[in-house]
Amino acid sequence: MPGGQGNSGRSLEQALQEEIAGEVRFDKVSRAIYSTDASVYQIIPVGVVIPRSGDDVVRTVRICREHGVSITARGGGTSQAGQAIGEGIQLDYSKYLNRILGIDVDNRTVRVEPGIVLDELNAALAPHGLHLPLDISTSNCATIGGMINNNAAGTRSIIYGVTIDYVVELTVVLADGSVVVLEPLTDDILESKCGQGNLEGEAYRTVGRLARIHRDEIMRRYPKLQRRVGGYNLDVFANRGSGEPFNLCKMVVGSEGTLAQVLEAKLRIVEPPQSCAVVCVQFRELLEAMAATPRILKHRPSAVELVDGLILGMTRGKPKYEPLRSFIKGDPKAVLIVEFIGEKADALSDRVEQLVADLQDHGFGHYYYRALEKRDQARIWNLRKAGLGLCMAQRGDAKSISFVEDTVVDPENLHDYIRDFVRILEEHDTEAGFYAHASVGLLHIRPVVNMKRVDGVRTFAAIAGKVADLVLKYGGALSGEHGDGLVRAPFQEKMFGPTLYGAFREVKRAFDPHGLFNPGKIVDAPEFTRNLRFGPEYQTPETKTAFDFGDFGGLTRAAEQCGGLGACRKTLSGTMCPSYLATRDEKDTTRGRANALRLAMTGKLGLAGLSDPALCPVFDLCLECKACKTECPTGVDMARIKSEFLHQYGSRHGRSLRTHLLAHTRAVSEWGCRFAPVSNWWSQSLPARWMHDRFLGIDRRRRMPRFSTQPFVRWWARHRHHYEPRAGTHADVVLFADTFTNFYEPAVAKAALKVAKRFGFTVSLAENVCCGRPLISKGFLDHARRQATALVGSLDLIARQGIPVVFLEPGCLSAVKDDYLSLLTGEDRERGLRVAEVSCPFETWALKQIESGRGVRRSEKGRSNSDGASVGAEKERQAILIHNHCHQKALFGTDHTQGLFEHIFECDVVTLESSCCGMAGSFGYEKEHYAVSRSVGEQRLFSPIRNARKETTVVASGFSCRHQIAHFTDRLPVAPAVLLDSILGP
């Protein structure tokens, strides 16, 4: 039985805990988190091992072999066929075994550990003018080890090939625990290897023998295609030319971790292209695009990518994707994105025109969009990369799923194959989104199926069987890059015949005689419909919640929305997930949290629902940045889910004094201002900081923000006549003075008033009602609803009049524009919708006014005074670094902040590619979160600020962001309103 006693008398868990330097986890939540990948399957493992070194891997192999427990290797967990899950030990390489061990620029090779992510590797190679050109769609989270095990490929495989073409050498652990190097061997060394009486020798002998005796069958049954990853790579050895080195690592590539555990890889790397040109060809019908593909290929493009009308339609009107749609005209049924690469841009432009002329002559396409600039091309490719997530983003139980999504046929057969595929979909009354690497005939087609229904599972099985037959009819392959896993392994014998299937089983036994490594993948697979994540027996429980999760169909379905793609593991761009950036731990991803919650809600592993204390560590480091709401391809809203969890948990188990104080920041701030400056002296003193640390868990290293001796609302009462309209008229704009601006930084609101006055506007102040952001963040949702009701009630008349309400704090604005819409019901929600419509960030409002002709115009820049000197010349040289608040990035966009200052005068404006600052409201003040808070900011924020010139102005829109940056960089950021006021002058 898994986890039983070994020969030493120790249990599996005990043996691993004693011998592994890395992390060993057998708790319920960890097992839940690692039970899925991006496939339709779920297998709960017996435990998880996160090795710190190659020695840890070797020890894990030895211990698991002793206990008779299998091992499944895992990198990014992005596998769509189920190859990254198993019932034994999950061996997660990504957290620690992710180093670059050496770059050999002269010989164009790099040596890496298997856990390194492709984009991170290429970022390190870029300064050397080199890259690994396997541009897969999950490049921001997929690991090299996973790519090796899957023989991954990407958009430009027509010219760059696939992973096997770049693997030079592998250091692996075999099933007997031995560490061997697989590298190119001459015939005499190969003979010596085959003579060994160990497991390595058996592997060499078996592969050589099978490739030799089955050569004719291999030549007959293996598809004659550039892209194929089904079965084992016996064809590589059957086709080996005379004198060509024998390299057994070519068998490990694409073996899905069933033959060996990879410790190190030596890879070939190349120079990136100097120039690119793209043309997007629009078609009125999908089949027309397929028919055009062979003609396009005659022009030798580097990529031909299909995006169909269904997927394009999913991008329409969405803030994340609408800016990427500039190359789309009308409502095409299909678009082919065609790329050319080379050394000279002019030559590429000529090739584009030659292609367009050829297509027009033959009646293909009706609109041709040329993209010759990198920025334009990036938008196009970003929309194409979104295809997978968009396919899986449907709300409800019926979803586009991966099971026939990776078939390959010769491009000459694409038209007929797609025609027949569509007929199969029509027979089963379903639809699918189509996108594809049309250049190599590889199609990603995900039918929409409800796997929670008996008839849905029947449809799933029926379509899979018919597509397998269709692929055979056209001489294709079931998988071009996603692999066999659990979803295609049951079809191996049908696809390759009994002789080669028997040979595959022999390969498996030769490398792994006891079935230690990832059993059930490639050969001897379980039944196709076993181990489903959802199935007819699956029940989606209904739970009463404070937030409305009706847009997902309830809280459980909100967790089920996670498709497992792993985009929350990206580290080089975007905001999601800030805590994962710091910890590199799967539990700190949106995917990990959603998995744990889903299994808890459905009662798996003995987890007791939403308020189970075992879920606390899972949600603890969620910073509620809201990035997942827009950056997650399937739109998981973990910030809302965490608030609901805190509400439910707190209601049942109670809340600490610190939680109460932080949730009621408004009341604490009001009292602090009443007693300022004495309250400031006390809060900054060492005794107070010690007491906060000891009794409240507020880290003593933090200096609390200083209370204003005169809150803004009190100042406004004496100065309002300078800004308000005359009696009987309404103001042009309403300013919302949030808690942080009012009680801590009233200068920000004063600056906003001065800017509005310079624009010629009259201003009113919104009623002094807190938005409830701290209450929402800490899970006091009943109290937050009362606050929300009061606020939208106070602003409803203003909203009805269409007067803009300007917010200075992005977190407060996000409460109004986002949280309220799920918190309020009935008439209150209708008021909330009206208020949300007129509410906007200060930066957006200010830029709109300047662009409409108010304030400083571009024509004013650089004007000369009487001495001929340029007025504002010093300002024109000003450098500005911008860090945008997380909620701003997620919900409102960040272009307005940069555009605001670029529009005013010539200066160097740089928006940092930062994630969250790490403060996240009160999160960074809490003692147990201090280290993580700092680590989050260190990822992509603090260094560029520290390295900036002293005269550079740092702009941060969030109150918490400004304090975090000041604490760890000794730079004092300013709010956008303050900087704009200083630029515009009196």
Coordinates of N, CA, C and O in Angstrom, one line a residue, residues 452-509:
K452 N -19.8 17.0 -16.0 CA -20.5 16.6 -14.8 C -21.8 15.8 -15.1 O -22.4 15.3 -14.2
R453 N -22.0 15.5 -16.4 CA -23.2 14.8 -16.8 C -22.8 13.5 -17.4 O -21.8 13.4 -18.1
V454 N -23.7 12.5 -17.3 CA -23.4 11.2 -17.9 C -23.3 11.3 -19.4 O -22.4 10.8 -20.0
D455 N -24.3 12.1 -20.0 CA -24.2 12.2 -21.5 C -23.0 13.0 -21.9 O -22.5 12.8 -23.0
G456 N -22.5 13.9 -21.0 CA -21.3 14.7 -21.3 C -20.1 13.8 -21.4 O -19.3 13.9 -22.3
V457 N -20.0 12.8 -20.5 CA -18.8 11.9 -20.5 C -18.9 11.0 -21.7 O -17.9 10.6 -22.3
R458 N -20.1 10.6 -22.0 CA -20.3 9.8 -23.2 C -19.9 10.5 -24.5 O -19.2 10.0 -25.4
T459 N -20.3 11.8 -24.6 CA -19.8 12.6 -25.7 C -18.3 12.7 -25.7 O -17.7 12.6 -26.8
F460 N -17.7 13.0 -24.6 CA -16.3 13.0 -24.5 C -15.6 11.8 -25.0 O -14.7 11.9 -25.9
A461 N -16.1 10.6 -24.7 CA -15.5 9.4 -25.1 C -15.8 9.1 -26.6 O -14.9 8.7 -27.4
A462 N -17.0 9.5 -27.0 CA -17.3 9.2 -28.4 C -16.5 10.1 -29.4 O -16.0 9.6 -30.4
I463 N -16.4 11.4 -29.1 CA -15.6 12.3 -29.9 C -14.2 11.8 -30.0 O -13.6 11.8 -31.0
A464 N -13.6 11.5 -28.8 CA -12.2 11.0 -28.8 C -12.0 9.8 -29.7 O -11.0 9.8 -30.5
G465 N -12.9 8.8 -29.7 CA -12.7 7.7 -30.5 C -12.9 8.0 -32.0 O -12.1 7.5 -32.9
K466 N -13.8 8.9 -32.4 CA -14.0 9.2 -33.8 C -12.9 10.1 -34.3 O -12.5 9.9 -35.5
V467 N -12.3 11.0 -33.5 CA -11.2 11.8 -33.9 C -10.0 10.9 -34.1 O -9.2 11.1 -35.1
A468 N -9.8 9.9 -33.3 CA -8.6 9.0 -33.5 C -8.7 8.3 -34.8 O -7.8 8.2 -35.6
D469 N -10.0 7.9 -35.2 CA -10.1 7.2 -36.5 C -9.9 8.2 -37.6 O -9.3 7.9 -38.6
L470 N -10.3 9.4 -37.4 CA -10.2 10.5 -38.4 C -8.7 10.8 -38.6 O -8.2 10.9 -39.8
V471 N -7.9 10.9 -37.5 CA -6.5 11.1 -37.6 C -5.8 10.0 -38.4 O -5.0 10.2 -39.3
L472 N -6.2 8.7 -38.1 CA -5.6 7.6 -38.9 C -5.9 7.7 -40.3 O -5.1 7.4 -41.2
K473 N -7.2 8.1 -40.6 CA -7.6 8.2 -42.0 C -6.7 9.1 -42.8 O -6.3 8.9 -44.0
Y474 N -6.2 10.2 -42.2 CA -5.4 11.2 -42.9 C -3.9 11.1 -42.6 O -3.1 12.0 -42.9
G475 N -3.5 9.9 -42.0 CA -2.1 9.7 -41.7 C -1.5 10.7 -40.7 O -0.3 11.0 -40.8
G476 N -2.3 11.1 -39.8 CA -1.9 12.1 -38.8 C -1.4 11.5 -37.5 O -1.2 10.3 -37.4
A477 N -1.3 12.4 -36.5 CA -0.9 12.0 -35.2 C -1.9 12.6 -34.2 O -2.4 13.7 -34.4
L478 N -2.2 11.9 -33.1 CA -3.1 12.4 -32.1 C -2.5 13.6 -31.3 O -3.2 14.4 -30.8
S479 N -1.2 13.7 -31.2 CA -0.6 14.8 -30.5 C 0.6 15.3 -31.2 O 1.5 14.5 -31.7
G480 N 0.7 16.6 -31.3 CA 1.8 17.3 -32.0 C 2.8 17.9 -31.0 O 3.9 18.2 -31.2
E481 N 2.3 18.2 -29.7 CA 3.1 18.8 -28.7 C 2.7 18.6 -27.3 O 3.4 18.8 -26.4
H482 N 1.4 18.2 -27.0 CA 0.9 18.1 -25.7 C 1.1 16.8 -25.1 O 0.9 16.6 -23.9
G483 N 1.4 15.7 -25.9 CA 1.8 14.4 -25.3 C 0.6 13.5 -25.1 O -0.6 13.8 -25.4
D484 N 0.9 12.3 -24.6 CA 0.0 11.2 -24.4 C -0.8 11.3 -23.1 O -2.0 11.4 -23.0
G485 N 0.0 11.3 -22.0 CA -0.6 11.4 -20.7 C -1.6 10.4 -20.4 O -1.5 9.2 -20.8
L486 N -2.7 10.8 -19.8 CA -3.8 9.9 -19.5 C -4.9 9.9 -20.6 O -5.7 9.0 -20.8
V487 N -4.8 11.0 -21.4 CA -5.9 11.2 -22.4 C -5.7 10.6 -23.7 O -6.6 10.2 -24.4
R488 N -4.4 10.4 -24.1 CA -4.2 9.7 -25.4 C -3.5 8.4 -25.3 O -3.4 7.6 -26.3
A489 N -2.9 8.1 -24.2 CA -2.2 6.8 -24.0 C -3.2 5.6 -24.3 O -2.7 4.6 -24.9
P490 N -4.5 5.7 -23.9 CA -5.4 4.5 -24.2 C -5.5 4.3 -25.7 O -6.0 3.2 -26.1
F491 N -5.1 5.2 -26.6 CA -5.2 5.0 -28.1 C -3.9 4.6 -28.7 O -3.9 4.5 -29.9
Q492 N -2.9 4.4 -27.9 CA -1.6 4.1 -28.5 C -1.6 2.9 -29.4 O -1.0 2.9 -30.5
E493 N -2.2 1.8 -29.0 CA -2.2 0.6 -29.8 C -2.9 0.8 -31.1 O -2.6 0.3 -32.2
K494 N -4.1 1.5 -31.0 CA -4.8 1.8 -32.3 C -3.9 2.7 -33.2 O -3.9 2.4 -34.4
M495 N -3.2 3.6 -32.7 CA -2.4 4.5 -33.6 C -1.2 3.9 -34.1 O -0.8 4.2 -35.3
F496 N -0.5 3.0 -33.3 CA 0.8 2.5 -33.8 C 0.7 1.0 -34.1 O 1.7 0.5 -34.7
G497 N -0.3 0.3 -33.8 CA -0.4 -1.1 -34.0 C 0.2 -1.9 -32.9 O 1.0 -1.4 -32.1
P498 N -0.2 -3.2 -32.8 CA 0.2 -4.1 -31.7 C 1.7 -4.3 -31.6 O 2.3 -4.4 -30.6
T499 N 2.4 -4.4 -32.8 CA 3.8 -4.6 -32.8 C 4.6 -3.5 -32.1 O 5.4 -3.7 -31.2
L500 N 4.3 -2.3 -32.5 CA 5.0 -1.1 -32.0 C 4.6 -0.8 -30.5 O 5.4 -0.4 -29.7
Y501 N 3.3 -1.1 -30.2 CA 2.8 -0.9 -28.9 C 3.6 -1.9 -28.0 O 4.0 -1.5 -26.8
G502 N 3.8 -3.1 -28.4 CA 4.6 -4.1 -27.7 C 6.0 -3.6 -27.5 O 6.6 -3.8 -26.4
A503 N 6.6 -3.0 -28.5 CA 7.9 -2.4 -28.4 C 8.0 -1.3 -27.4 O 8.9 -1.2 -26.6
F504 N 6.9 -0.4 -27.3 CA 6.9 0.6 -26.3 C 6.9 0.1 -24.9 O 7.6 0.6 -24.0
R505 N 6.2 -1.0 -24.7 CA 6.1 -1.6 -23.4 C 7.5 -2.2 -23.0 O 7.9 -2.2 -21.9
E506 N 8.2 -2.7 -24.0 CA 9.6 -3.2 -23.8 C 10.5 -2.1 -23.4 O 11.4 -2.2 -22.5
V507 N 10.4 -0.9 -24.1 CA 11.2 0.2 -23.7 C 10.9 0.6 -22.2 O 11.9 0.8 -21.5
K508 N 9.7 0.7 -21.9 CA 9.3 1.0 -20.5 C 9.9 0.0 -19.5 O 10.5 0.4 -18.5
R509 N 9.8 -1.3 -19.8 CA 10.4 -2.3 -18.8 C 11.9 -2.2 -18.8 O 12.5 -2.5 -17.7

